[in-house]
Each structure stands twice: as structure tokens, then as C-alpha cells.
Coordinates of C-alpha atoms and ligand atoms in Angstrom, one line a residue:
M1 CA -64.9 80.8 14.9
N2 CA -66.7 79.0 17.6
Q3 CA -67.4 82.1 19.7
L4 CA -71.0 82.8 20.6
L5 CA -70.7 85.8 22.9
K6 CA -67.8 88.2 23.1
V7 CA -67.7 91.0 25.7
K8 CA -65.0 93.7 25.7
N9 CA -64.1 96.2 28.4
L10 CA -67.6 96.1 30.0
R11 CA -68.0 98.9 32.7
T12 CA -71.3 99.5 34.5
S13 CA -71.8 102.1 37.3
F14 CA -74.6 103.0 39.7
Y15 CA -75.2 106.7 40.3
D16 CA -76.4 108.2 43.6
G17 CA -76.6 111.9 42.9
D18 CA -73.0 112.9 41.9
L19 CA -71.6 109.7 43.4
K20 CA -70.5 107.2 40.9
M21 CA -70.2 103.6 42.1
E22 CA -68.5 101.2 39.7
A23 CA -70.0 97.7 39.9
V24 CA -68.5 96.2 36.8
R25 CA -64.9 97.4 36.1
G26 CA -63.6 96.5 32.7
I27 CA -64.6 92.9 32.1
D28 CA -63.6 90.9 29.0
L29 CA -65.6 87.7 28.6
S30 CA -66.2 85.1 25.9
V31 CA -68.6 82.2 25.7
Q32 CA -67.9 79.5 23.1
K33 CA -70.6 77.6 21.3
G34 CA -71.8 74.6 23.2
E35 CA -69.8 75.3 26.4
I36 CA -71.0 75.7 30.0
L37 CA -69.1 78.6 31.5
G38 CA -69.2 79.1 35.3
I39 CA -69.0 82.6 36.8
V40 CA -68.1 82.5 40.4
G41 CA -67.6 85.1 43.1
E42 CA -68.9 86.1 46.5
S43 CA -72.1 88.1 47.0
G44 CA -71.7 91.6 45.7
S45 CA -68.9 90.8 43.2
G46 CA -71.0 92.1 40.3
K47 CA -72.0 88.8 38.7
S48 CA -75.7 89.8 38.3
V49 CA -75.0 93.4 37.2
M50 CA -72.6 92.0 34.6
V51 CA -75.1 89.7 33.0
K52 CA -77.9 92.3 33.3
S53 CA -75.5 94.7 31.5
I54 CA -75.0 92.1 28.7
L55 CA -78.8 91.7 28.4
G56 CA -79.6 95.4 28.5
M57 CA -81.5 95.0 31.7
I58 CA -79.7 97.3 34.1
P59 CA -81.9 99.5 36.4
N60 CA -82.5 103.2 35.8
N61 CA -79.9 104.3 38.3
A62 CA -77.2 102.4 36.4
K63 CA -75.3 103.2 33.2
L64 CA -73.1 101.3 30.8
D65 CA -69.9 103.4 30.8
S66 CA -68.2 101.3 28.2
G67 CA -68.3 98.0 26.5
E68 CA -68.7 96.2 23.3
I69 CA -71.0 93.1 23.3
K70 CA -71.2 90.8 20.3
L71 CA -73.6 87.9 19.9
D72 CA -72.7 85.6 16.9
G73 CA -70.4 88.4 15.6
K74 CA -73.1 91.1 15.7
R75 CA -73.0 94.1 18.1
I76 CA -76.0 94.0 20.5
D77 CA -75.0 96.8 23.0
N78 CA -76.0 99.6 20.6
L79 CA -79.5 98.3 19.9
S80 CA -82.7 100.0 21.0
K81 CA -84.5 98.7 24.1
K82 CA -87.0 97.1 21.8
E83 CA -84.4 95.3 19.7
Q84 CA -82.7 94.1 22.9
R85 CA -86.0 92.7 24.1
V86 CA -86.3 90.7 20.9
I87 CA -82.8 89.2 21.4
R88 CA -83.8 88.4 25.0
G89 CA -86.9 86.6 23.9
R90 CA -85.3 84.7 21.0
D91 CA -81.5 84.3 21.3
I92 CA -80.7 84.6 25.0
A93 CA -82.8 83.3 27.8
M94 CA -82.3 83.8 31.5
I95 CA -83.3 82.0 34.6
F96 CA -83.2 83.6 38.0
Q97 CA -82.6 82.5 41.6
D98 CA -86.1 82.7 43.0
P99 CA -88.6 80.6 41.0
M100 CA -91.6 81.7 43.1
T101 CA -91.4 85.4 42.3
A102 CA -90.7 84.7 38.6
L103 CA -94.0 82.9 38.2
N104 CA -97.3 84.6 38.3
P105 CA -99.2 82.9 41.2
L106 CA -102.6 83.5 39.4
K107 CA -101.5 81.9 36.2
K108 CA -101.3 78.1 35.6
A109 CA -97.8 76.7 35.2
G110 CA -98.6 75.7 31.6
D111 CA -99.9 79.1 30.7
H112 CA -96.5 80.6 31.4
L113 CA -95.1 78.3 28.7
I114 CA -98.0 78.7 26.3
V115 CA -97.6 82.5 26.3
V116 CA -93.9 82.3 25.4
L117 CA -94.5 79.7 22.7
M118 CA -97.3 81.7 21.1
R119 CA -95.2 84.9 21.2
V120 CA -91.8 83.7 20.3
R121 CA -92.5 80.7 18.1
G122 CA -95.8 81.9 16.6
M123 CA -97.8 78.8 17.7
K124 CA -101.5 78.5 18.0
K125 CA -102.9 77.9 21.5
K126 CA -103.7 74.2 21.0
E127 CA -100.3 73.4 19.5
A128 CA -98.6 75.5 22.2
K129 CA -100.3 73.5 24.9
L130 CA -99.0 70.2 23.4
E131 CA -95.5 71.7 23.2
A132 CA -95.8 73.0 26.8
I133 CA -96.5 69.4 27.9
E134 CA -93.5 68.2 25.9
L135 CA -91.2 70.8 27.4
M136 CA -92.4 69.9 30.9
R137 CA -91.6 66.3 30.1
Q138 CA -88.2 67.3 28.8
V139 CA -87.3 69.1 32.1
G140 CA -88.4 66.1 34.1
I141 CA -91.7 67.2 35.5
P142 CA -93.7 64.0 36.2
S143 CA -97.3 63.7 34.8
P144 CA -97.0 66.9 32.6
E145 CA -100.5 66.4 31.1
K146 CA -101.9 67.0 34.6
R147 CA -99.2 69.5 35.8
V148 CA -99.8 71.8 32.8
D149 CA -103.1 72.9 34.4
Q150 CA -101.8 73.4 37.9
Y151 CA -100.8 76.6 39.7
P152 CA -97.3 77.5 40.8
H153 CA -98.2 77.0 44.5
E154 CA -99.0 73.3 43.7
F155 CA -95.3 72.8 42.7
S156 CA -92.3 72.3 45.0
G157 CA -89.3 74.7 44.7
G158 CA -87.4 72.3 42.5
M159 CA -90.4 71.7 40.2
R160 CA -91.0 75.5 39.9
Q161 CA -87.4 75.9 38.9
R162 CA -88.0 73.2 36.2
V163 CA -91.0 75.2 34.9
L164 CA -88.7 78.3 34.6
I165 CA -86.1 76.2 32.8
A166 CA -88.8 75.0 30.4
M167 CA -89.8 78.6 29.8
A168 CA -86.3 79.5 28.9
L169 CA -86.0 76.5 26.6
A170 CA -89.3 77.4 24.9
C171 CA -87.5 80.1 23.1
K172 CA -84.9 77.7 21.8
P173 CA -82.2 80.1 22.9
K174 CA -78.5 80.0 21.7
L175 CA -77.5 81.1 25.1
L176 CA -79.0 80.3 28.5
I177 CA -77.9 82.4 31.4
A178 CA -78.7 80.9 34.8
D179 CA -78.2 83.3 37.7
E180 CA -77.9 81.2 40.9
P181 CA -80.8 79.0 39.8
T182 CA -80.2 76.5 42.6
T183 CA -79.4 78.5 45.8
A184 CA -82.9 78.5 47.0
L185 CA -83.1 74.7 46.7
D186 CA -81.9 71.9 49.0
V187 CA -78.7 70.1 48.1
T188 CA -80.2 67.0 46.5
I189 CA -82.6 69.1 44.3
Q190 CA -79.7 71.4 43.4
A191 CA -77.8 68.4 42.1
Q192 CA -80.8 67.3 40.0
I193 CA -81.2 70.7 38.5
L194 CA -77.5 70.9 37.6
E195 CA -77.7 67.4 36.0
L196 CA -80.8 68.6 34.1
L197 CA -79.0 71.8 32.8
K198 CA -76.1 69.7 31.6
K199 CA -78.4 67.3 29.8
L200 CA -80.4 70.1 28.2
Q201 CA -77.3 71.9 27.1
K202 CA -76.2 68.8 25.1
E203 CA -79.7 68.0 23.7
N204 CA -80.4 71.5 22.6
D205 CA -76.9 72.4 21.5
M206 CA -76.9 75.7 23.3
S207 CA -74.3 77.5 25.5
V208 CA -74.9 78.1 29.2
V209 CA -73.5 80.7 31.5
F210 CA -73.9 79.5 35.1
I211 CA -73.6 82.0 37.9
T212 CA -73.0 81.0 41.5
H213 CA -71.1 82.1 44.6
D214 CA -70.2 78.5 45.3
L215 CA -67.2 77.1 43.5
G216 CA -68.2 73.6 44.5
V217 CA -71.4 73.8 42.5
V218 CA -69.7 74.6 39.2
A219 CA -67.2 71.8 39.6
T220 CA -69.6 69.2 38.3
I221 CA -71.0 71.0 35.2
C222 CA -68.7 73.7 33.9
S223 CA -65.9 73.3 31.4
R224 CA -64.5 76.7 32.0
I225 CA -64.6 79.1 35.0
V226 CA -64.4 82.9 35.5
V227 CA -63.6 84.1 39.0
M228 CA -65.0 87.5 39.8
Y229 CA -64.2 89.9 42.6
A230 CA -65.2 93.6 43.0
G231 CA -66.5 93.8 39.4
M232 CA -63.3 92.4 37.9
V233 CA -62.1 89.1 36.6
M234 CA -59.4 87.9 39.0
E235 CA -58.8 84.6 37.2
E236 CA -60.2 82.5 34.5
G237 CA -59.3 79.0 33.2
L238 CA -60.5 75.6 32.3
A239 CA -62.2 73.9 35.3
N240 CA -59.2 71.6 35.7
E241 CA -56.8 74.6 35.8
I242 CA -59.0 76.4 38.4
F243 CA -59.4 73.4 40.6
Y244 CA -56.0 71.7 40.3
S245 CA -53.7 74.7 39.6
P246 CA -55.4 77.9 40.9
K247 CA -53.1 80.9 40.7
H248 CA -54.9 83.9 42.3
P249 CA -55.0 84.1 46.1
Y250 CA -58.8 84.8 45.8
T251 CA -59.4 81.6 43.8
K252 CA -57.4 79.7 46.4
A253 CA -59.3 81.3 49.2
L254 CA -62.6 80.3 47.5
L255 CA -61.4 76.8 47.0
N256 CA -60.5 76.5 50.7
S257 CA -63.9 77.8 51.7
I258 CA -65.7 74.9 49.9
P259 CA -66.8 72.4 52.6
S260 CA -64.9 69.2 51.8
V261 CA -64.8 66.0 53.7
D262 CA -61.3 64.7 54.5
G263 CA -61.8 61.3 56.1
E264 CA -63.9 62.0 59.1
K265 CA -63.3 65.8 59.3
T266 CA -65.0 68.5 57.4
R267 CA -62.6 71.3 56.3
L268 CA -64.0 74.8 55.8
K269 CA -62.0 78.0 55.9
P270 CA -64.1 81.1 55.4
I271 CA -62.3 84.0 53.7
K272 CA -61.4 86.6 56.2
G273 CA -62.8 90.1 55.9
S274 CA -65.7 91.1 53.8
A275 CA -66.4 91.9 50.2
P276 CA -65.6 95.5 49.3
S277 CA -68.2 98.2 49.3
L278 CA -68.9 100.1 46.1
R279 CA -68.8 103.4 48.1
K280 CA -65.1 103.0 49.1
Q281 CA -63.2 101.5 46.3
A282 CA -59.6 100.6 46.8
K283 CA -56.9 102.1 44.5
G284 CA -54.9 99.0 43.9
C285 CA -55.9 95.3 43.7
P286 CA -59.4 95.1 45.2
F287 CA -58.5 91.9 47.1
A288 CA -55.3 93.3 48.7
D289 CA -56.8 94.0 52.1
R290 CA -57.9 90.4 52.5
C291 CA -54.9 88.8 50.8
E292 CA -52.3 87.1 52.9
W293 CA -49.6 87.6 50.3
A294 CA -50.3 91.3 49.7
M295 CA -47.3 93.6 49.1
D296 CA -47.0 97.4 49.3
K297 CA -47.7 97.9 45.6
C298 CA -50.8 95.8 45.7
F299 CA -52.5 98.7 47.6
S300 CA -51.6 101.3 45.1
E301 CA -51.5 99.7 41.6
V302 CA -53.8 97.4 39.8
P303 CA -52.0 94.3 38.3
E304 CA -52.0 93.4 34.7
Y305 CA -53.1 89.9 33.6
T306 CA -50.5 87.1 33.4
S307 CA -51.2 84.1 31.2
F308 CA -50.3 80.6 32.3
S309 CA -51.7 78.8 29.3
S310 CA -53.8 79.7 26.3
T311 CA -56.8 79.2 28.6
Q312 CA -55.7 80.4 32.0
K313 CA -54.9 83.9 33.2
C314 CA -54.9 85.8 36.4
M315 CA -54.6 89.4 37.7
C316 CA -51.9 89.4 40.5
F317 CA -48.5 90.9 41.0
L318 CA -47.2 87.6 42.5
A319 CA -48.2 85.8 39.4
E320 CA -46.2 88.3 37.3
E321 CA -43.1 87.4 39.3
G322 CA -43.6 83.8 38.3
G323 CA -44.0 80.6 40.2
K324 CA -44.5 82.0 43.7
L325 CA -48.2 81.3 43.6
D326 CA -47.7 77.6 43.3
D327 CA -47.8 76.3 46.9
Ligands
ATP1 N1 -80.0 98.6 41.9 C1 -78.8 98.8 42.5 N2 -78.5 100.1 43.0 C2 -77.3 100.3 43.6 N3 -76.3 99.4 43.7 C3 -76.6 98.1 43.3 C4 -77.9 97.8 42.6 N4 -77.8 96.5 42.3 C5 -76.6 96.0 42.7 N5 -75.9 97.0 43.2 C6 -74.5 96.9 43.8 O1 -73.7 96.4 42.8 C7 -72.7 95.5 43.3 C8 -72.8 94.2 42.5 O2 -74.0 93.5 42.8 P1 -74.5 92.2 42.1 O3 -75.9 92.0 42.4 O4 -74.1 92.2 40.7 O5 -73.6 91.1 42.9 P2 -73.7 89.5 42.7 O6 -72.2 89.1 42.5 O7 -74.7 89.1 41.7 O8 -74.0 89.0 44.2 P3 -75.0 87.8 44.7 O9 -74.1 86.6 44.7 O10 -75.4 88.3 46.1 O11 -76.1 87.7 43.8 C9 -73.1 95.3 44.8 O12 -72.2 96.1 45.5 C10 -74.5 95.8 44.9 O13 -74.7 96.4 46.1
MG2 MG1 -76.4 88.0 41.9

């Protein structure tokens, strides 16, 4: 089988005294070998908590209530903290949103890479420095021989993000998880970073999970997309299915909120209402109070998934009734 990561019924809650707040509510997810999977949802939908749960990196006030996580067919959710750290260093690498806070300002850019290469790949310092220069070249940092000895503040935001990507690649991971790696960057640099990730995914034969709140961003690089809301998967499908035949009202609303230029006019329709709070969770479909098609039962029951193809499914009562969601 070509599956690299398989997650079943993942549930993660935060605790405030006796109050339990469910941030991830029964997620099933799979990542195939060699694919770029996009995870999309508004701020607060649980994207980061979900990947941190997979990596065993949730904070102390959170708990994994349930879930089975398999990497290459082997369970990783029941490993010790130490064993999980080994997996994070070797098999799964992660890049975060803010490249400045992830780099130590007192350490040269190259030293960040050298430390990883010595620790994970057992290299000697001299060899590690040469490899660090090579990695910097691979991620498109100009004059890497010079840059390797410069400090993070001497790099632009886009170049710092490239250093982080090089650090992730240094481990030769099977899976790279990129959590909003481009949001802090301007649009042109964002596009360059996306192109880079796509190129590196092919060259290094790894899988990538790309997280963003912007459906427009994933259109150019992802083959498959998972749409999350309130800690649940609302819809998933191939990129084509999500963009050309979206089924869930939330997916449609997200698509409508992408700024797109129609002739001279720019269309942009923000989604009405706000993302749900963890403290007041609705009983039925979490999107019901913002959904223009909501029916009575949407407020009291959670819908099952309906499949539209072997790759596309969505969680909506209207979808169960067939056809009505096709505009
Ligand atoms: N350490 C924490 N303690 C309590 N609640 C938290 C904590 N971290 C996250 N949450 C809550 O969990 C929910 C999911 O947060 P998460 O960070 O996963 O969202 P996200 O989809 O990654 O959003 P964004 O696009 O803003 O990064 C939110 O309601 C958030 O307030
Ligand atoms: Mg996040």
C-alpha cells in the first residue's frame, strides 16, 4: 500500500479545571507516499492542534482523548516522549509560520543546519558544513558559501523561511509538515516558497502536508485537500473535486472568499459570522449557525459522511439527500 500516514478517530481536548474543550473532534486522515496534501480551514479550526497531536507535541493542558496514528504501518501514538522525538527528528519534519522565532538570533544560519546534520545524520562538523552549504543551495539561497556564516537578522523573511526548509530537509524526512509557512511573507515570496516546496517534494521523494487558512494558496501545489472546521473534517477530495465540484456549504463559502479577479472587478465574499468558540460547542453541525442552507436537524444532529467518489466525501445533511448541493 502507498499510504505513509494513517490517522483514525483523532480527538484532542484542552482542559481548564473541570472544563473540557474539544479542539480536534474525531478526525480520520491519510497521507499517501509522494503526495502534497492541503489542510484548509479558518483560524481556530484546529489545524495546528491536529498536526501537533500527530507529532506528540501538544501542550501540557491538552490531552489526546483517542486516536490511532500509524506511520509506514507502525503505531506512533503509543510511543514514549523520547521515541516520538526520534521520529520527529528523523521521519517527520515540521516547518512553522514564523521563521524569525524558530531561528536562534545568536546562532549563524549555517550552524542551525550543522547541528541537525551532526545529530540526525551523524556527520562530522566539516562534512556537515559542506552539506549545509549544499542544502542552502538546494533551497535557492544565493551565495550559500557566504550565507552559511551569517546570522538570521541578515536574512530577509523569505530567505529565513528557506533556512527553515533546509533544516527540515537536513533530516531527509519521509513527511514534511508545513504549518502556514508562507503567511508572514509577501505574495511574490509566498509563490516562490510554494514552488520550492513542490520542487523539493519531487526531488526528495517525500510527502508534504501543507496547512493554510487560504484555499487559494493550496490550489497551485496540492493534489488533495482536506477542509476542516471546528475540529472536524467537513469535506475532502482531490484538488479538482474541491475547486470544481465542492459539496459542503463551508467549502463553497471558503471558495467564494478567495479574492479572484473577474475582468476588472475583484470578487470577495467573506463568510458571515465567526468561527465557533471551544467554550460553547454546538450540538449539531458546527457550521449550522453560519450556513445559508441550514435546516432544523442541522442544529441538533451531526451528519454522517456522504461519498461522492472514491476520493471525495463531505459531512452535510443536504449532501445525504443527493444533488441539492450542486448549484
Ligand atoms: N494552548 C492552548 N490552550 C487552550 N486552547 C488552545 C491552545 N492552543 C489552541 N487552542 C484552541 O484550540 C482551537 C484550535 O486551535 P488551532 O491553533 O489548532 O487552530 P488553527 O486552525 O491552527 O488556526 P490558525 O489558522 O489561526 O493557525 C482554537 O479554538 C484555539 O483557541
Ligand atoms: Mg495554526
